[in-house]
Amino acid sequence: MSTRKPYVGGNWKMNTGRESGPALAREVASGAAQHRGCEVAVFPPFPFLLAVGEALGARDSGVKLGAQDCYFQPSGAFTGEVSIGMLQDCGVAVVLTGHSERRHVLGETDAIVNAKTKAVLAAGLECVLCIGELLEEREAGKTDDVNERQLRAGLAGVPSEQMARLTIAYEPVWAIGTGRVATAVDAQDVHRKIRVLLGSLYAPAVAGATRILYGGSLKASNASELLAQPDIDGGLVGGASLQAAEFLPIIAAAAARGG
Ligand code: PEP
């Protein structure tokens, strides 16, 4: 059994509303309280952070409040952006960086992802750094190259002592929101390679302690098999995190793997 505590994040993307967001948070908080062996975070849209944070806090569930993005500058003329200090003011504990939709829909480069990752960690927050290949990259046999490039670039300049607050999410882009899911064997193989790569960038103990989550059409029906793999330490969940009845069994499956 690994010593890495299982971790499941719910990325709500641009979904939920002023009432439905806190309502979902309350349901997740109640259910997650039954599975303390799994760390849980939810990532609501920015406008609902405060209300969702209150809903989570009221349940004393241990569910962490997450942000889907941030800007790396502390303040200034950056219209539309949200600083890490503002997120901290709202009670955010963890921030996603490098999500594939930020990379491929909104054009974020490896350099921007790296700047955000470093700024989140320097501020003392936790970071979930997302990496993963496009379908055409997979079909061209470039999965490992893409992951290596994104991992090396994302972690450039991140000191070893900050790695305890860093989680990797491997999310093959072709599996995100498509209903197509990586097989457990394929996902495990990629996760193992990511851990080997971490071991070449940091000490073996850091590689062994860093959690690597799987993301891409994870749902209640496929979670147990994927989350039973030795190097898959939990999941980052999009669509299935929008309904507590679908999200909570994923948390239960992660908790069952132990850690
Ligand atoms: C995600 O947004 O990180 C994700 C994995 O989405 P989905 O679960 O919907 O594929």
PDB file of C-alpha atoms and ligand atoms in Angstrom:
ATOM      1  CA  MET A   1       0.000   0.000   0.000  1.00  0.00           C
ATOM      2  CA  SER A   2       1.286   3.479  -0.840  1.00  0.00           C
ATOM      3  CA  THR A   3       1.757   6.146   1.809  1.00  0.00           C
ATOM      4  CA  ARG A   4       0.261   8.755  -0.525  1.00  0.00           C
ATOM      5  CA  LYS A   5      -3.157   9.858   0.717  1.00  0.00           C
ATOM      6  CA  PRO A   6      -5.767   9.488  -2.033  1.00  0.00           C
ATOM      7  CA  TYR A   7      -6.973  12.776  -3.459  1.00  0.00           C
ATOM      8  CA  VAL A   8     -10.037  13.625  -5.555  1.00  0.00           C
ATOM      9  CA  GLY A   9     -10.783  17.052  -7.030  1.00  0.00           C
ATOM     10  CA  GLY A  10     -14.015  18.214  -8.601  1.00  0.00           C
ATOM     11  CA  ASN A  11     -13.445  20.728 -11.373  1.00  0.00           C
ATOM     12  CA  TRP A  12     -16.797  22.428 -11.933  1.00  0.00           C
ATOM     13  CA  LYS A  13     -15.464  24.415 -14.903  1.00  0.00           C
ATOM     14  CA  MET A  14     -17.955  27.081 -16.109  1.00  0.00           C
ATOM     15  CA  ASN A  15     -20.939  25.368 -14.475  1.00  0.00           C
ATOM     16  CA  THR A  16     -23.179  25.867 -11.419  1.00  0.00           C
ATOM     17  CA  GLY A  17     -24.806  29.079 -10.192  1.00  0.00           C
ATOM     18  CA  ARG A  18     -25.168  31.253  -7.098  1.00  0.00           C
ATOM     19  CA  GLU A  19     -27.554  28.780  -5.482  1.00  0.00           C
ATOM     20  CA  SER A  20     -26.683  25.498  -7.136  1.00  0.00           C
ATOM     21  CA  GLY A  21     -22.931  25.851  -6.391  1.00  0.00           C
ATOM     22  CA  PRO A  22     -23.267  26.073  -2.592  1.00  0.00           C
ATOM     23  CA  ALA A  23     -26.014  23.415  -2.690  1.00  0.00           C
ATOM     24  CA  LEU A  24     -23.676  21.012  -4.500  1.00  0.00           C
ATOM     25  CA  ALA A  25     -20.896  21.895  -2.042  1.00  0.00           C
ATOM     26  CA  ARG A  26     -23.154  21.027   0.894  1.00  0.00           C
ATOM     27  CA  GLU A  27     -23.970  17.622  -0.588  1.00  0.00           C
ATOM     28  CA  VAL A  28     -20.315  16.905  -1.346  1.00  0.00           C
ATOM     29  CA  ALA A  29     -19.294  18.010   2.136  1.00  0.00           C
ATOM     30  CA  SER A  30     -21.829  15.740   3.837  1.00  0.00           C
ATOM     31  CA  GLY A  31     -20.843  12.747   1.733  1.00  0.00           C
ATOM     32  CA  ALA A  32     -17.093  13.327   1.861  1.00  0.00           C
ATOM     33  CA  ALA A  33     -17.208  13.448   5.655  1.00  0.00           C
ATOM     34  CA  GLN A  34     -17.828   9.677   5.494  1.00  0.00           C
ATOM     35  CA  HIS A  35     -14.557   9.123   3.611  1.00  0.00           C
ATOM     36  CA  ARG A  36     -11.893  10.948   5.604  1.00  0.00           C
ATOM     37  CA  GLY A  37      -9.270   8.649   4.131  1.00  0.00           C
ATOM     38  CA  CYS A  38      -9.507  10.648   0.915  1.00  0.00           C
ATOM     39  CA  GLU A  39      -8.550  14.291   0.528  1.00  0.00           C
ATOM     40  CA  VAL A  40     -11.195  16.178  -1.445  1.00  0.00           C
ATOM     41  CA  ALA A  41     -11.252  19.584  -3.121  1.00  0.00           C
ATOM     42  CA  VAL A  42     -13.836  21.354  -5.253  1.00  0.00           C
ATOM     43  CA  PHE A  43     -13.010  24.004  -7.844  1.00  0.00           C
ATOM     44  CA  PRO A  44     -16.038  26.258  -8.398  1.00  0.00           C
ATOM     45  CA  PRO A  45     -16.133  29.257 -10.741  1.00  0.00           C
ATOM     46  CA  PHE A  46     -14.578  32.435  -9.277  1.00  0.00           C
ATOM     47  CA  PRO A  47     -17.857  34.292  -8.537  1.00  0.00           C
ATOM     48  CA  PHE A  48     -19.034  31.504  -6.224  1.00  0.00           C
ATOM     49  CA  LEU A  49     -15.831  30.921  -4.258  1.00  0.00           C
ATOM     50  CA  LEU A  50     -16.991  32.738  -1.137  1.00  0.00           C
ATOM     51  CA  ALA A  51     -20.416  31.127  -1.026  1.00  0.00           C
ATOM     52  CA  VAL A  52     -19.029  27.651  -1.722  1.00  0.00           C
ATOM     53  CA  GLY A  53     -16.326  28.199   0.905  1.00  0.00           C
ATOM     54  CA  GLU A  54     -19.003  29.095   3.450  1.00  0.00           C
ATOM     55  CA  ALA A  55     -21.028  26.021   2.526  1.00  0.00           C
ATOM     56  CA  LEU A  56     -17.991  23.776   2.971  1.00  0.00           C
ATOM     57  CA  GLY A  57     -16.924  25.451   6.220  1.00  0.00           C
ATOM     58  CA  ALA A  58     -20.361  25.119   7.739  1.00  0.00           C
ATOM     59  CA  ARG A  59     -20.108  21.337   7.321  1.00  0.00           C
ATOM     60  CA  ASP A  60     -16.577  21.097   8.743  1.00  0.00           C
ATOM     61  CA  SER A  61     -16.057  18.443   6.095  1.00  0.00           C
ATOM     62  CA  GLY A  62     -12.386  18.903   5.406  1.00  0.00           C
ATOM     63  CA  VAL A  63     -13.263  19.501   1.742  1.00  0.00           C
ATOM     64  CA  LYS A  64     -10.835  22.093   0.402  1.00  0.00           C
ATOM     65  CA  LEU A  65     -11.804  25.120  -1.619  1.00  0.00           C
ATOM     66  CA  GLY A  66      -9.982  25.267  -4.933  1.00  0.00           C
ATOM     67  CA  ALA A  67      -9.625  27.763  -7.783  1.00  0.00           C
ATOM     68  CA  GLN A  68      -9.582  26.749 -11.440  1.00  0.00           C
ATOM     69  CA  ASP A  69      -6.975  29.334 -12.393  1.00  0.00           C
ATOM     70  CA  CYS A  70      -5.080  32.411 -11.180  1.00  0.00           C
ATOM     71  CA  TYR A  71      -2.819  35.108 -12.506  1.00  0.00           C
ATOM     72  CA  PHE A  72       0.833  35.098 -11.515  1.00  0.00           C
ATOM     73  CA  GLN A  73       1.212  38.853 -10.911  1.00  0.00           C
ATOM     74  CA  PRO A  74       0.221  40.085  -7.435  1.00  0.00           C
ATOM     75  CA  SER A  75      -1.772  43.140  -8.580  1.00  0.00           C
ATOM     76  CA  GLY A  76      -1.998  45.788 -11.277  1.00  0.00           C
ATOM     77  CA  ALA A  77      -3.422  46.503 -14.703  1.00  0.00           C
ATOM     78  CA  PHE A  78      -4.459  42.984 -15.745  1.00  0.00           C
ATOM     79  CA  THR A  79      -8.102  43.383 -16.659  1.00  0.00           C
ATOM     80  CA  GLY A  80     -10.183  40.342 -15.957  1.00  0.00           C
ATOM     81  CA  GLU A  81      -7.497  38.463 -14.069  1.00  0.00           C
ATOM     82  CA  VAL A  82      -7.604  37.225 -10.469  1.00  0.00           C
ATOM     83  CA  SER A  83      -4.516  37.275  -8.232  1.00  0.00           C
ATOM     84  CA  ILE A  84      -3.432  34.587  -5.827  1.00  0.00           C
ATOM     85  CA  GLY A  85      -3.795  37.049  -2.933  1.00  0.00           C
ATOM     86  CA  MET A  86      -7.446  37.584  -3.885  1.00  0.00           C
ATOM     87  CA  LEU A  87      -7.975  33.827  -3.943  1.00  0.00           C
ATOM     88  CA  GLN A  88      -6.381  33.512  -0.503  1.00  0.00           C
ATOM     89  CA  ASP A  89      -8.715  36.259   0.711  1.00  0.00           C
ATOM     90  CA  CYS A  90     -11.617  34.030  -0.386  1.00  0.00           C
ATOM     91  CA  GLY A  91     -10.272  31.030   1.523  1.00  0.00           C
ATOM     92  CA  VAL A  92      -8.814  29.154  -1.430  1.00  0.00           C
ATOM     93  CA  ALA A  93      -6.336  26.433  -0.446  1.00  0.00           C
ATOM     94  CA  VAL A  94      -5.461  24.919  -3.803  1.00  0.00           C
ATOM     95  CA  VAL A  95      -5.185  26.158  -7.397  1.00  0.00           C
ATOM     96  CA  LEU A  96      -5.246  24.275 -10.713  1.00  0.00           C
ATOM     97  CA  THR A  97      -2.574  25.199 -13.232  1.00  0.00           C
ATOM     98  CA  GLY A  98      -2.148  24.049 -16.809  1.00  0.00           C
ATOM     99  CA  HIS A  99      -5.622  22.588 -17.263  1.00  0.00           C
ATOM    100  CA  SER A 100      -5.942  21.451 -20.869  1.00  0.00           C
ATOM    101  CA  GLU A 101      -8.780  23.883 -21.516  1.00  0.00           C
ATOM    102  CA  ARG A 102      -6.519  26.749 -20.413  1.00  0.00           C
ATOM    103  CA  ARG A 103      -3.717  25.405 -22.596  1.00  0.00           C
ATOM    104  CA  HIS A 104      -5.672  24.468 -25.712  1.00  0.00           C
ATOM    105  CA  VAL A 105      -8.792  26.674 -25.675  1.00  0.00           C
ATOM    106  CA  LEU A 106      -7.305  29.783 -24.079  1.00  0.00           C
ATOM    107  CA  GLY A 107      -3.763  29.483 -25.421  1.00  0.00           C
ATOM    108  CA  GLU A 108      -1.716  29.226 -22.238  1.00  0.00           C
ATOM    109  CA  THR A 109       1.910  28.400 -22.940  1.00  0.00           C
ATOM    110  CA  ASP A 110       4.229  26.202 -20.889  1.00  0.00           C
ATOM    111  CA  ALA A 111       5.923  29.411 -19.691  1.00  0.00           C
ATOM    112  CA  ILE A 112       2.654  30.841 -18.358  1.00  0.00           C
ATOM    113  CA  VAL A 113       1.779  27.558 -16.671  1.00  0.00           C
ATOM    114  CA  ASN A 114       5.206  27.567 -15.035  1.00  0.00           C
ATOM    115  CA  ALA A 115       4.838  31.176 -13.835  1.00  0.00           C
ATOM    116  CA  LYS A 116       1.453  30.368 -12.314  1.00  0.00           C
ATOM    117  CA  THR A 117       2.674  27.151 -10.689  1.00  0.00           C
ATOM    118  CA  LYS A 118       5.650  28.911  -9.109  1.00  0.00           C
ATOM    119  CA  ALA A 119       3.506  31.820  -7.889  1.00  0.00           C
ATOM    120  CA  VAL A 120       0.913  29.506  -6.304  1.00  0.00           C
ATOM    121  CA  LEU A 121       3.571  27.530  -4.450  1.00  0.00           C
ATOM    122  CA  ALA A 122       5.529  30.634  -3.426  1.00  0.00           C
ATOM    123  CA  ALA A 123       2.324  31.995  -1.863  1.00  0.00           C
ATOM    124  CA  GLY A 124       2.117  28.881   0.314  1.00  0.00           C
ATOM    125  CA  LEU A 125      -0.890  27.357  -1.448  1.00  0.00           C
ATOM    126  CA  GLU A 126      -1.252  23.891  -2.904  1.00  0.00           C
ATOM    127  CA  CYS A 127      -1.101  23.451  -6.649  1.00  0.00           C
ATOM    128  CA  VAL A 128      -2.472  20.783  -8.978  1.00  0.00           C
ATOM    129  CA  LEU A 129      -0.403  20.944 -12.164  1.00  0.00           C
ATOM    130  CA  CYS A 130      -2.253  19.372 -15.107  1.00  0.00           C
ATOM    131  CA  ILE A 131      -0.455  17.764 -18.023  1.00  0.00           C
ATOM    132  CA  GLY A 132      -1.529  15.508 -20.864  1.00  0.00           C
ATOM    133  CA  GLU A 133      -1.371  14.834 -24.580  1.00  0.00           C
ATOM    134  CA  LEU A 134      -3.778  15.643 -27.412  1.00  0.00           C
ATOM    135  CA  LEU A 135      -5.287  12.834 -29.487  1.00  0.00           C
ATOM    136  CA  GLU A 136      -3.019  13.547 -32.461  1.00  0.00           C
ATOM    137  CA  GLU A 137       0.014  13.549 -30.180  1.00  0.00           C
ATOM    138  CA  ARG A 138      -1.032  10.178 -28.764  1.00  0.00           C
ATOM    139  CA  GLU A 139      -1.611   8.743 -32.235  1.00  0.00           C
ATOM    140  CA  ALA A 140       1.824   9.994 -33.298  1.00  0.00           C
ATOM    141  CA  GLY A 141       3.401   8.129 -30.358  1.00  0.00           C
ATOM    142  CA  LYS A 142       4.316  11.370 -28.602  1.00  0.00           C
ATOM    143  CA  THR A 143       2.494  10.861 -25.277  1.00  0.00           C
ATOM    144  CA  ASP A 144       5.657  10.480 -23.210  1.00  0.00           C
ATOM    145  CA  ASP A 145       7.427  13.368 -24.956  1.00  0.00           C
ATOM    146  CA  VAL A 146       4.506  15.718 -24.366  1.00  0.00           C
ATOM    147  CA  ASN A 147       4.187  14.763 -20.715  1.00  0.00           C
ATOM    148  CA  GLU A 148       7.920  15.148 -20.222  1.00  0.00           C
ATOM    149  CA  ARG A 149       7.950  18.578 -21.864  1.00  0.00           C
ATOM    150  CA  GLN A 150       4.940  19.821 -19.892  1.00  0.00           C
ATOM    151  CA  LEU A 151       6.234  18.405 -16.618  1.00  0.00           C
ATOM    152  CA  ARG A 152       9.775  19.758 -17.005  1.00  0.00           C
ATOM    153  CA  ALA A 153       8.500  23.165 -18.098  1.00  0.00           C
ATOM    154  CA  GLY A 154       5.754  23.322 -15.477  1.00  0.00           C
ATOM    155  CA  LEU A 155       8.129  22.486 -12.643  1.00  0.00           C
ATOM    156  CA  ALA A 156      11.122  24.536 -13.847  1.00  0.00           C
ATOM    157  CA  GLY A 157      12.456  26.426 -10.851  1.00  0.00           C
ATOM    158  CA  VAL A 158      10.156  24.721  -8.329  1.00  0.00           C
ATOM    159  CA  PRO A 159      12.349  23.837  -5.337  1.00  0.00           C
ATOM    160  CA  SER A 160      12.198  20.412  -3.776  1.00  0.00           C
ATOM    161  CA  GLU A 161      10.895  21.740  -0.444  1.00  0.00           C
ATOM    162  CA  GLN A 162       7.735  23.028  -2.179  1.00  0.00           C
ATOM    163  CA  MET A 163       6.935  19.702  -3.830  1.00  0.00           C
ATOM    164  CA  ALA A 164       4.931  18.498  -0.809  1.00  0.00           C
ATOM    165  CA  ARG A 165       2.265  21.019  -1.892  1.00  0.00           C
ATOM    166  CA  LEU A 166       2.333  19.991  -5.549  1.00  0.00           C
ATOM    167  CA  THR A 167       0.095  17.352  -7.099  1.00  0.00           C
ATOM    168  CA  ILE A 168       0.239  16.277 -10.742  1.00  0.00           C
ATOM    169  CA  ALA A 169      -2.927  15.548 -12.712  1.00  0.00           C
ATOM    170  CA  TYR A 170      -2.365  13.446 -15.820  1.00  0.00           C
ATOM    171  CA  GLU A 171      -5.291  14.209 -18.097  1.00  0.00           C
ATOM    172  CA  PRO A 172      -5.125  12.849 -21.637  1.00  0.00           C
ATOM    173  CA  VAL A 173      -6.909  15.608 -23.535  1.00  0.00           C
ATOM    174  CA  TRP A 174      -8.785  13.141 -25.765  1.00  0.00           C
ATOM    175  CA  ALA A 175     -10.417  11.701 -22.632  1.00  0.00           C
ATOM    176  CA  ILE A 176     -11.584  14.989 -21.110  1.00  0.00           C
ATOM    177  CA  GLY A 177     -15.322  15.447 -21.396  1.00  0.00           C
ATOM    178  CA  THR A 178     -15.518  12.954 -24.248  1.00  0.00           C
ATOM    179  CA  GLY A 179     -16.655   9.808 -22.451  1.00  0.00           C
ATOM    180  CA  ARG A 180     -13.509   8.088 -23.737  1.00  0.00           C
ATOM    181  CA  VAL A 181     -11.378   6.915 -20.871  1.00  0.00           C
ATOM    182  CA  ALA A 182      -7.829   5.589 -20.794  1.00  0.00           C
ATOM    183  CA  THR A 183      -7.625   1.922 -19.903  1.00  0.00           C
ATOM    184  CA  ALA A 184      -6.351   1.261 -16.413  1.00  0.00           C
ATOM    185  CA  VAL A 185      -3.258  -0.417 -17.879  1.00  0.00           C
ATOM    186  CA  ASP A 186      -2.452   2.506 -20.194  1.00  0.00           C
ATOM    187  CA  ALA A 187      -3.074   5.102 -17.485  1.00  0.00           C
ATOM    188  CA  GLN A 188      -0.925   3.204 -14.977  1.00  0.00           C
ATOM    189  CA  ASP A 189       1.881   2.983 -17.522  1.00  0.00           C
ATOM    190  CA  VAL A 190       1.841   6.755 -18.095  1.00  0.00           C
ATOM    191  CA  HIS A 191       1.614   7.485 -14.354  1.00  0.00           C
ATOM    192  CA  ARG A 192       4.588   5.217 -13.671  1.00  0.00           C
ATOM    193  CA  LYS A 193       6.617   7.032 -16.319  1.00  0.00           C
ATOM    194  CA  ILE A 194       5.660  10.396 -14.832  1.00  0.00           C
ATOM    195  CA  ARG A 195       6.862   9.180 -11.439  1.00  0.00           C
ATOM    196  CA  VAL A 196      10.142   7.984 -12.964  1.00  0.00           C
ATOM    197  CA  LEU A 197      10.581  11.394 -14.542  1.00  0.00           C
ATOM    198  CA  LEU A 198       9.864  13.090 -11.204  1.00  0.00           C
ATOM    199  CA  GLY A 199      12.611  10.894  -9.789  1.00  0.00           C
ATOM    200  CA  SER A 200      15.054  12.303 -12.308  1.00  0.00           C
ATOM    201  CA  LEU A 201      14.065  15.888 -11.451  1.00  0.00           C
ATOM    202  CA  TYR A 202      13.932  15.447  -7.653  1.00  0.00           C
ATOM    203  CA  ALA A 203      15.079  12.980  -5.012  1.00  0.00           C
ATOM    204  CA  PRO A 204      13.468   9.514  -5.118  1.00  0.00           C
ATOM    205  CA  ALA A 205      11.608  10.303  -1.883  1.00  0.00           C
ATOM    206  CA  VAL A 206       9.945  13.304  -3.548  1.00  0.00           C
ATOM    207  CA  ALA A 207       8.930  11.205  -6.550  1.00  0.00           C
ATOM    208  CA  GLY A 208       7.550   8.553  -4.217  1.00  0.00           C
ATOM    209  CA  ALA A 209       5.557  11.059  -2.173  1.00  0.00           C
ATOM    210  CA  THR A 210       4.076  13.148  -5.010  1.00  0.00           C
ATOM    211  CA  ARG A 211       0.482  12.330  -5.846  1.00  0.00           C
ATOM    212  CA  ILE A 212      -0.400  11.789  -9.484  1.00  0.00           C
ATOM    213  CA  LEU A 213      -4.121  11.987 -10.263  1.00  0.00           C
ATOM    214  CA  TYR A 214      -5.870  10.664 -13.360  1.00  0.00           C
ATOM    215  CA  GLY A 215      -8.377  12.885 -15.158  1.00  0.00           C
ATOM    216  CA  GLY A 216     -10.516  12.232 -18.225  1.00  0.00           C
ATOM    217  CA  SER A 217     -14.099  10.961 -18.113  1.00  0.00           C
ATOM    218  CA  LEU A 218     -13.607   9.463 -14.662  1.00  0.00           C
ATOM    219  CA  LYS A 219     -16.958   8.417 -13.255  1.00  0.00           C
ATOM    220  CA  ALA A 220     -18.524   6.193 -10.638  1.00  0.00           C
ATOM    221  CA  SER A 221     -18.582   3.191 -12.979  1.00  0.00           C
ATOM    222  CA  ASN A 222     -14.884   3.243 -13.959  1.00  0.00           C
ATOM    223  CA  ALA A 223     -13.271   4.776 -10.853  1.00  0.00           C
ATOM    224  CA  SER A 224     -12.581   1.581  -8.913  1.00  0.00           C
ATOM    225  CA  GLU A 225     -10.470  -0.007 -11.638  1.00  0.00           C
ATOM    226  CA  LEU A 226      -8.466   3.117 -12.435  1.00  0.00           C
ATOM    227  CA  LEU A 227      -7.959   4.133  -8.822  1.00  0.00           C
ATOM    228  CA  ALA A 228      -6.760   0.662  -7.850  1.00  0.00           C
ATOM    229  CA  GLN A 229      -3.599   1.121  -9.965  1.00  0.00           C
ATOM    230  CA  PRO A 230      -0.431   1.538  -7.906  1.00  0.00           C
ATOM    231  CA  ASP A 231       0.617   4.913  -9.348  1.00  0.00           C
ATOM    232  CA  ILE A 232      -2.857   6.457  -9.681  1.00  0.00           C
ATOM    233  CA  ASP A 233      -3.383   8.322  -6.434  1.00  0.00           C
ATOM    234  CA  GLY A 234      -6.805   9.776  -7.114  1.00  0.00           C
ATOM    235  CA  GLY A 235      -8.639  11.710  -9.746  1.00  0.00           C
ATOM    236  CA  LEU A 236      -9.436  15.120 -11.147  1.00  0.00           C
ATOM    237  CA  VAL A 237     -13.068  14.957 -12.180  1.00  0.00           C
ATOM    238  CA  GLY A 238     -14.997  17.293 -14.450  1.00  0.00           C
ATOM    239  CA  GLY A 239     -18.491  16.303 -15.596  1.00  0.00           C
ATOM    240  CA  ALA A 240     -19.029  13.671 -12.921  1.00  0.00           C
ATOM    241  CA  SER A 241     -18.249  16.178 -10.154  1.00  0.00           C
ATOM    242  CA  LEU A 242     -21.401  18.178 -10.941  1.00  0.00           C
ATOM    243  CA  GLN A 243     -23.675  15.646  -9.266  1.00  0.00           C
ATOM    244  CA  ALA A 244     -22.954  14.471  -5.756  1.00  0.00           C
ATOM    245  CA  ALA A 245     -24.464  11.067  -6.528  1.00  0.00           C
ATOM    246  CA  GLU A 246     -21.840  10.540  -9.246  1.00  0.00           C
ATOM    247  CA  PHE A 247     -18.944  12.286  -7.464  1.00  0.00           C
ATOM    248  CA  LEU A 248     -19.217  10.670  -4.018  1.00  0.00           C
ATOM    249  CA  PRO A 249     -18.691   7.077  -5.246  1.00  0.00           C
ATOM    250  CA  ILE A 250     -15.450   8.252  -6.895  1.00  0.00           C
ATOM    251  CA  ILE A 251     -14.328   9.608  -3.520  1.00  0.00           C
ATOM    252  CA  ALA A 252     -15.317   6.303  -1.916  1.00  0.00           C
ATOM    253  CA  ALA A 253     -13.326   4.362  -4.536  1.00  0.00           C
ATOM    254  CA  ALA A 254     -10.266   6.538  -3.895  1.00  0.00           C
ATOM    255  CA  ALA A 255     -10.621   6.168  -0.126  1.00  0.00           C
ATOM    256  CA  ALA A 256     -10.805   2.398  -0.590  1.00  0.00           C
ATOM    257  CA  ARG A 257      -7.346   2.297  -2.164  1.00  0.00           C
ATOM    258  CA  GLY A 258      -5.931   3.403   1.194  1.00  0.00           C
ATOM    259  CA  GLY A 259      -2.773   5.369   1.727  1.00  0.00           C
TER     260      GLY A 259
HETATM  261  C1  PEP B   1     -11.313  17.847 -16.142  1.00  0.00           C
HETATM  262  O1  PEP B   1     -11.926  18.856 -16.412  1.00  0.00           O
HETATM  263  O2  PEP B   1     -10.231  17.956 -15.534  1.00  0.00           O
HETATM  264  C2  PEP B   1     -11.866  16.554 -16.534  1.00  0.00           C
HETATM  265  C3  PEP B   1     -11.153  15.485 -16.323  1.00  0.00           C
HETATM  266  O3  PEP B   1     -13.115  16.539 -17.118  1.00  0.00           O
HETATM  267  P1  PEP B   1     -14.047  15.245 -17.377  1.00  0.00           P
HETATM  268  O4  PEP B   1     -14.032  14.440 -16.100  1.00  0.00           O
HETATM  269  O5  PEP B   1     -15.395  15.798 -17.675  1.00  0.00           O
HETATM  270  O6  PEP B   1     -13.451  14.476 -18.487  1.00  0.00           O
END
